[in-house]
Coordinates of C-alpha atoms in Angstrom, one line a residue:
X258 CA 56.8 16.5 -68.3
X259 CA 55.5 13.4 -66.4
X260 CA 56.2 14.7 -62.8
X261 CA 59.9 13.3 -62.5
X262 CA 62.0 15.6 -60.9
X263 CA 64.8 17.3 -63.2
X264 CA 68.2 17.2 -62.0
X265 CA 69.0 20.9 -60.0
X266 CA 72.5 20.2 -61.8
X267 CA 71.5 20.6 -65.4
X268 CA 72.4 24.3 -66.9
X269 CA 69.3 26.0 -68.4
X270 CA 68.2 25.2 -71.7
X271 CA 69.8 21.9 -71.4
X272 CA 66.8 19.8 -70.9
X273 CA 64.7 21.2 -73.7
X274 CA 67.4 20.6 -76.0
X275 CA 67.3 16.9 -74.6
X276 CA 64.1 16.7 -75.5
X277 CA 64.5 18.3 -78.5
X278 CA 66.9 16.0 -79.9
X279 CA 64.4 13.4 -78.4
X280 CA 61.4 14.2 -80.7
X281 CA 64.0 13.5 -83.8
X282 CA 65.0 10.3 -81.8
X283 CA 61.3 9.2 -81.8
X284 CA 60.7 9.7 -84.9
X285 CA 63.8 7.5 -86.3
X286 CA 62.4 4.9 -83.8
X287 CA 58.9 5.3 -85.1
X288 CA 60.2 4.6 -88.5
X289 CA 62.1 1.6 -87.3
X290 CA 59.3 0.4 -86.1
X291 CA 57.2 0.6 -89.8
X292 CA 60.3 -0.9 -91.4
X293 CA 60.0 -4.0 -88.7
X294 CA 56.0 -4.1 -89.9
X295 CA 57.4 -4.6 -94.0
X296 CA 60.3 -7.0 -92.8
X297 CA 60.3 -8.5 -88.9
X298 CA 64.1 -9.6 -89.9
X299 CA 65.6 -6.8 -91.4
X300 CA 69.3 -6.9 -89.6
X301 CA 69.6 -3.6 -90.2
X302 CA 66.8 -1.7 -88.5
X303 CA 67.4 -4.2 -85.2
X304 CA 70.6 -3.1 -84.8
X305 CA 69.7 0.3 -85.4
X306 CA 66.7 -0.1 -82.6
X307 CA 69.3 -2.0 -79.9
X308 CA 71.8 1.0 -80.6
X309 CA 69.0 3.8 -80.3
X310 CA 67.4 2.3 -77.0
X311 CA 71.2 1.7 -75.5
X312 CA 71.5 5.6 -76.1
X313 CA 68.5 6.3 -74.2
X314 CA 69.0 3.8 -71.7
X315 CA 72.1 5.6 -70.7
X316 CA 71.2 10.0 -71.0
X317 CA 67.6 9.8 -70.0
X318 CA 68.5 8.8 -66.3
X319 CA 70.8 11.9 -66.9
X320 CA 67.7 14.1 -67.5
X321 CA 65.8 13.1 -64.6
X322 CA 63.3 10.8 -66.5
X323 CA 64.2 7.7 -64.8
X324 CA 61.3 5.3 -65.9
X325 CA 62.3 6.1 -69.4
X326 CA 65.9 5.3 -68.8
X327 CA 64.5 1.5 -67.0
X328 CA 61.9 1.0 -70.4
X329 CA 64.9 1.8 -73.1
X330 CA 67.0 -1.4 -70.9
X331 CA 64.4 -3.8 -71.3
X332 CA 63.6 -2.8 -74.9
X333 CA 67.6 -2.6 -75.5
X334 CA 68.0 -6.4 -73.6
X335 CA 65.6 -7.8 -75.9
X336 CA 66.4 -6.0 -79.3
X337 CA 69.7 -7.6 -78.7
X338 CA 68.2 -10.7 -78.3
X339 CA 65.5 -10.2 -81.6
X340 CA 69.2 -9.2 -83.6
X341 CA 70.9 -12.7 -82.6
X342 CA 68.1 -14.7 -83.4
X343 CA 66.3 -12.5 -86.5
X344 CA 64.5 -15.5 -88.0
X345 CA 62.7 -16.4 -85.1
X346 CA 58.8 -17.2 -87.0
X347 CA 57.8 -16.8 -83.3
X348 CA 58.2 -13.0 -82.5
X349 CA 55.8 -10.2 -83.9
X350 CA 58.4 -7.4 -83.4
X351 CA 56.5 -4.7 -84.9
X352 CA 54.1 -4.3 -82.6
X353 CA 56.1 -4.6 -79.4
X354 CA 58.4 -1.7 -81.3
X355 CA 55.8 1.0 -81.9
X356 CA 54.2 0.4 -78.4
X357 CA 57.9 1.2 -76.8
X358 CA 57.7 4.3 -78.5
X359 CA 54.4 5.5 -77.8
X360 CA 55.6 4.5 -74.1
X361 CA 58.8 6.1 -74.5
X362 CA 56.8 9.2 -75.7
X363 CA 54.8 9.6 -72.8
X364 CA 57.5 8.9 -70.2
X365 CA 58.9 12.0 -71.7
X366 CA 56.0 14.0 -72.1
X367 CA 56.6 14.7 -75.9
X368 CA 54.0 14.0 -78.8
X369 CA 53.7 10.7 -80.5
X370 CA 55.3 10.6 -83.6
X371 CA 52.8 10.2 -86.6
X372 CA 52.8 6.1 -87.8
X373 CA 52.2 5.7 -91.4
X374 CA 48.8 4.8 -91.6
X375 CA 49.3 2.3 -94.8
X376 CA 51.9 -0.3 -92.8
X377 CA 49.5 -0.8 -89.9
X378 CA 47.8 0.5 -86.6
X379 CA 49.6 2.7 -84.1
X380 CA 51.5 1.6 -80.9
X381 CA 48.5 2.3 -79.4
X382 CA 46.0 0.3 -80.6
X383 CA 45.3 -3.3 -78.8
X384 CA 48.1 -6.1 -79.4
X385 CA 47.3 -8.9 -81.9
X386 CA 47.4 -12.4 -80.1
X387 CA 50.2 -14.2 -81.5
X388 CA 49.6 -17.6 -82.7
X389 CA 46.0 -17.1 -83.9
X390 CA 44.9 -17.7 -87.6
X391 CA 41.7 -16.4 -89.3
X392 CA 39.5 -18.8 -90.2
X393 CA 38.3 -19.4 -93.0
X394 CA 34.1 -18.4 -93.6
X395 CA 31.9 -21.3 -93.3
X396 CA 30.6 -22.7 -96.9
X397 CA 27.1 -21.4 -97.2
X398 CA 24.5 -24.9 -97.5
X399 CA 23.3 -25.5 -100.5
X400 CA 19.3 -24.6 -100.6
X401 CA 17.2 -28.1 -100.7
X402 CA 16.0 -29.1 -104.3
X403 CA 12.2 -28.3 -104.6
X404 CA 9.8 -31.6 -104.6
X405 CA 8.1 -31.5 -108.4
X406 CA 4.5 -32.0 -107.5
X407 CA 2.6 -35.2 -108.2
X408 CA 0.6 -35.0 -111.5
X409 CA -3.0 -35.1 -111.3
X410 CA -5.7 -38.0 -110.3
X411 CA -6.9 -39.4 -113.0
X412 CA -10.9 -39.6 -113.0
X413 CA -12.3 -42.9 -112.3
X414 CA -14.5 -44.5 -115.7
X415 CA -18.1 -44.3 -115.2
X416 CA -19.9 -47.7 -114.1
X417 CA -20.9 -49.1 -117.1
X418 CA -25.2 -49.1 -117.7
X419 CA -27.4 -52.4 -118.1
X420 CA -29.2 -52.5 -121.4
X421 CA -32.4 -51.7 -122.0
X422 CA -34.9 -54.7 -121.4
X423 CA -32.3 -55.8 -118.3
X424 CA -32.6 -55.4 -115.2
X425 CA -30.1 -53.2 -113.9
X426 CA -27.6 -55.0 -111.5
X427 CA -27.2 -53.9 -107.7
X428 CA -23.8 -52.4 -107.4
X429 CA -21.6 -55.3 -104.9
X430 CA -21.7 -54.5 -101.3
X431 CA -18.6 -52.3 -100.2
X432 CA -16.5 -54.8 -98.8
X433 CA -16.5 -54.6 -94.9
X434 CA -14.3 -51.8 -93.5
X435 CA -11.1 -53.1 -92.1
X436 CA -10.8 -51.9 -88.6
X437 CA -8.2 -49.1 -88.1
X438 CA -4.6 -49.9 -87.3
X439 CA -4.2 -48.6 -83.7
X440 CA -2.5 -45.8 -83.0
X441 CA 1.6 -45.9 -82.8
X442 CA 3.2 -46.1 -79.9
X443 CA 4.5 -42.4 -78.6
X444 CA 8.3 -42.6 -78.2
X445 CA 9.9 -42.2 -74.7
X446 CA 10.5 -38.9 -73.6
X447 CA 14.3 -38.8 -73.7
X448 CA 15.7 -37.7 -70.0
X449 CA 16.1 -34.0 -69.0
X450 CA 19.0 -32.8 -70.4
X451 CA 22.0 -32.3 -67.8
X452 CA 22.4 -28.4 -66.4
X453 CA 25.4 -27.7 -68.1
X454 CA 27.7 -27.0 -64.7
X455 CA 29.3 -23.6 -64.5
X456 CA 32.6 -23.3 -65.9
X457 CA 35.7 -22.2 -63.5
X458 CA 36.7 -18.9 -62.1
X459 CA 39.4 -17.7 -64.3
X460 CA 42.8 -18.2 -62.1
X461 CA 45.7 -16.6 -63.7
X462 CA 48.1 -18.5 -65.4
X463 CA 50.4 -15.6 -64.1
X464 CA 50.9 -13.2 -61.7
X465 CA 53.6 -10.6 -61.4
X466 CA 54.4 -8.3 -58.8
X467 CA 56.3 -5.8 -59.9
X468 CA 56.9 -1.0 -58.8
X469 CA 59.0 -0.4 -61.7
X470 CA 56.1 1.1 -64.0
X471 CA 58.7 0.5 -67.3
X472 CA 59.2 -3.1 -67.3
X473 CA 55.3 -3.8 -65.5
X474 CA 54.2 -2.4 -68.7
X475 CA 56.5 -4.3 -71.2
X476 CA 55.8 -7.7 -69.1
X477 CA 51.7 -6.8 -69.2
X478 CA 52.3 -5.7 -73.1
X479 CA 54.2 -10.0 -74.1
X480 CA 51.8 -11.5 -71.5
X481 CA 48.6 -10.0 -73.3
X482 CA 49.8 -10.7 -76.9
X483 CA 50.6 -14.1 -75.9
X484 CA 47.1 -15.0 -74.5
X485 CA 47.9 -15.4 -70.9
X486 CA 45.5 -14.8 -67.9
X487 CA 47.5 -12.5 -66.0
X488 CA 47.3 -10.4 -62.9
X489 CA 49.6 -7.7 -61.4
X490 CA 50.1 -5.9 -58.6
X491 CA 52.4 -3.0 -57.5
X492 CA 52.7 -2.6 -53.8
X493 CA 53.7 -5.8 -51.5
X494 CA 51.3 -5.7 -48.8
X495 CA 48.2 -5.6 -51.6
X496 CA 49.9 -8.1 -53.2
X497 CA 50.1 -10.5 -50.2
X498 CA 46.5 -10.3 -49.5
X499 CA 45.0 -10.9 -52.9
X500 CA 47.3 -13.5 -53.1
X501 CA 46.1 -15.1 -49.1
X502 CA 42.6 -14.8 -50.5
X503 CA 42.9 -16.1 -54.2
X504 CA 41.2 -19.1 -55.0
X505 CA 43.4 -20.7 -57.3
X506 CA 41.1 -23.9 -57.7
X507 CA 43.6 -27.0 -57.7
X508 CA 46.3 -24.9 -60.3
X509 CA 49.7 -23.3 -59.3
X510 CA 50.0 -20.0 -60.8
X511 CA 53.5 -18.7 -61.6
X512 CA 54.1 -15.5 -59.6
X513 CA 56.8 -13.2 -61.1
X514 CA 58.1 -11.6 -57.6
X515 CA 59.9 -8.4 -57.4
X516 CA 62.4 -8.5 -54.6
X517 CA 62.2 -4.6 -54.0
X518 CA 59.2 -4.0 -53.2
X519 CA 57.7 -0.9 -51.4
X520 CA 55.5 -1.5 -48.4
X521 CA 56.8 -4.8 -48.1
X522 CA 59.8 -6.6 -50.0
X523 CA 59.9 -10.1 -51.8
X524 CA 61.4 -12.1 -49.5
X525 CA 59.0 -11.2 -46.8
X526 CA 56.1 -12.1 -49.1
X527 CA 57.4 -15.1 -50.5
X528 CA 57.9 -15.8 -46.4
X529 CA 54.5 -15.8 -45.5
X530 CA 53.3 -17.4 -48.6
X531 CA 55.5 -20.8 -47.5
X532 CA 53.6 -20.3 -44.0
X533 CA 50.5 -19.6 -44.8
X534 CA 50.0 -21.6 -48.6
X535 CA 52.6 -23.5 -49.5
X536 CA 53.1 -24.7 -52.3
X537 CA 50.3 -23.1 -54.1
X538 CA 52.4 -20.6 -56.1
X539 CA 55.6 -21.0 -58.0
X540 CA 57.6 -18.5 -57.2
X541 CA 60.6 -16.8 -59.5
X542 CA 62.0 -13.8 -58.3
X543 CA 63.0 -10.7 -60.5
X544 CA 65.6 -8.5 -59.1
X545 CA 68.7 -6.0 -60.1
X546 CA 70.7 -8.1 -58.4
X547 CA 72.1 -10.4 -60.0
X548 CA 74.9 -11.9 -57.7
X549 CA 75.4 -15.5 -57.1
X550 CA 74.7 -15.0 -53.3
X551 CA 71.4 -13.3 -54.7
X552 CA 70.5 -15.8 -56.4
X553 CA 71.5 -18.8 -54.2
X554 CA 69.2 -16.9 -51.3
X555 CA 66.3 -17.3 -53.4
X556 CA 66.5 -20.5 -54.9
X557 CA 67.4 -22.3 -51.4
X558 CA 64.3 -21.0 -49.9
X559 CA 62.5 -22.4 -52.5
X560 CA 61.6 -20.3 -55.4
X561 CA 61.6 -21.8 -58.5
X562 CA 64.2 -19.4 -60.5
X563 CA 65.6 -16.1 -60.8
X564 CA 64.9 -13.3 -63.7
X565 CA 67.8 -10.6 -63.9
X566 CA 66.7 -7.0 -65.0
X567 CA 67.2 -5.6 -67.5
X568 CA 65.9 -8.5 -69.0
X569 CA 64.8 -9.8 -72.6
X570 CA 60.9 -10.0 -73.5
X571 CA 61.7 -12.4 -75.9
X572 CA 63.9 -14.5 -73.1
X573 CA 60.9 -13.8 -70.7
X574 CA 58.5 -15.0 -72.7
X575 CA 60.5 -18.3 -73.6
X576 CA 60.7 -19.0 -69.6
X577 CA 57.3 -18.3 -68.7
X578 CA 55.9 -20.6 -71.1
X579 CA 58.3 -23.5 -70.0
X580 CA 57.7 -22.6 -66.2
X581 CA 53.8 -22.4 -67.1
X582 CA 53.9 -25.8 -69.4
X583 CA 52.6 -24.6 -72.7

């Protein structure tokens, strides 16, 4: 178990065989999962992973395992999503599939189901960045042709003799030696290269504040695969201060702000923010709530858009990379 409470409700033996009948569930998701690795558009298996997550998303609140009930919406919001768009080149669903069950796993305090080793790596392992390609190894240089060395001096004819009964001729005077050239000119010195200047503190691109430990993880999980600077916080009043104190450096970070927060609520942060720094930060609140008066509080204060929860990854993603101009 993971700490959570379980219901008082709930006859004996109930629970374990919940979780039971969980360990089978993982296991079909686990192989889900491996059939996403072969084939990211097989209809099938997304239908069958929105269907299995909807299921959990509704009993495991029932069972006292709350957080687990919060992660199977998010992953059920955006399997829908992955099942209406299948095509997508975009989405690496694999991944984001086996690292929902290795979450879902510990939320409920079960064993991770055993990932075929020949499809890929585990949920576990650390996310690809999407949108890289290997490159390609450098072409080794060609070794430099060896110089053929010069072919021998040839020796000089001996000085031919007077004969006898002459007198032998005085060799001619050297001729006079020719002064030596003067020395050439040393170049310049070139100028002392530059100091290369220090490169930037790295200001996130975004920054989400966010208590509900389910969809924190799944944001962190997209935002990491996708190559953002990120940074996140889970209490208001720690958030507030970092975010008083951040040098952001000229840039305007998008901030991803709960509106319940413990400590100290969204509104109240985005509040002192307007005082204090505005307009450094663009704001978007994420919330339950989803009314239209909800939504018209936030956005006539000034934030920049609202995110609904449950939501989609997928959908997530596709905003924060508009909102953050990629």
């Amino acid at each position: 178990m993971t700490g959570q409470a379980t219901p008082p409700e709930l006859p004996p033996g109930l629970l374990q065989e919940y979780l039971a009948g969980m360990r089978t569930e993982l296991a079909t998701l686990a192989a889900i999962a491996e059939r996403l690795a072969v084939a990211k558009n097989d209809r099938a298996a997304l239908q069958a992973l929105r269907r299995a997550a909807h299921q959990i998303h509704g009993s495991a609140g029932s069972f006292g395992f709350m957080e687990a009930s919060r992660l199977a919406a998010g992953m059920e919001a955006t399997a829908k999503d992955w099942a209406d768009w299948p095509d997508d080149p975009e989405v690496e669903r694999a991944p984001l599939a086996r690292w929902f069950v290795a979450r879902l796993a510990e939320l409920l305090g079960l064993a991770l189901p055993r990932m075929p080793a020949a499809v890929g790596p585990p949920a576990t392992s650390p996310p690809p960045r999407v949108g890289t390609t290997p490159r390609s190894p450098a072409p080794q240089a060609k070794p430099a042709p060896q110089a053929k060395p010069a072919p021998p001096a040839k020796p000089r004819p001996p000085a031919p003799r007077a004969p006898p009964g002459q007198p032998s001729r005085k060799p001619a005077p050297p001729p006079p030696a020719q002064p030596a050239p003067p020395p050439p000119a040393k170049p310049a010195s070139p100028p002392p290269a530059a100091r290369p200047q220090v490169a930037p503190l790295q200001v996130p691109e975004v920054i989400y504040v966010e208590d509900d430990a389910a969809l924190a993880g799944l944001l962190e999980y997209g935002l990491r695969a996708h190559g953002y600077r990120f940074a996140a916080y889970r209490n208001g009043r720690e958030a507030l201060r970092e975010l008083l104190a951040l040098d952001v450096q000229g840039t305007h970070p998008l901030l991803l702000l709960d509106v319940d927060l413990p400590a100290l609520d969204g509104y109240s942060i985005f509040d002192a923010l307007q005082r204090e720094r505005p307009g450094t930060y663009r704001v978007v609140f994420t919330t339950v709530h989803g009314t239209e008066e909800e939504q018209l509080r936030g956005l006539e204060a000034g934030a920049l858009d609202y995110l609904v929860k449950p939501m989609s990854l997928r959908v997530a993603l596709e905003k924060i990379k508009r909102w953050v101009g990629r």
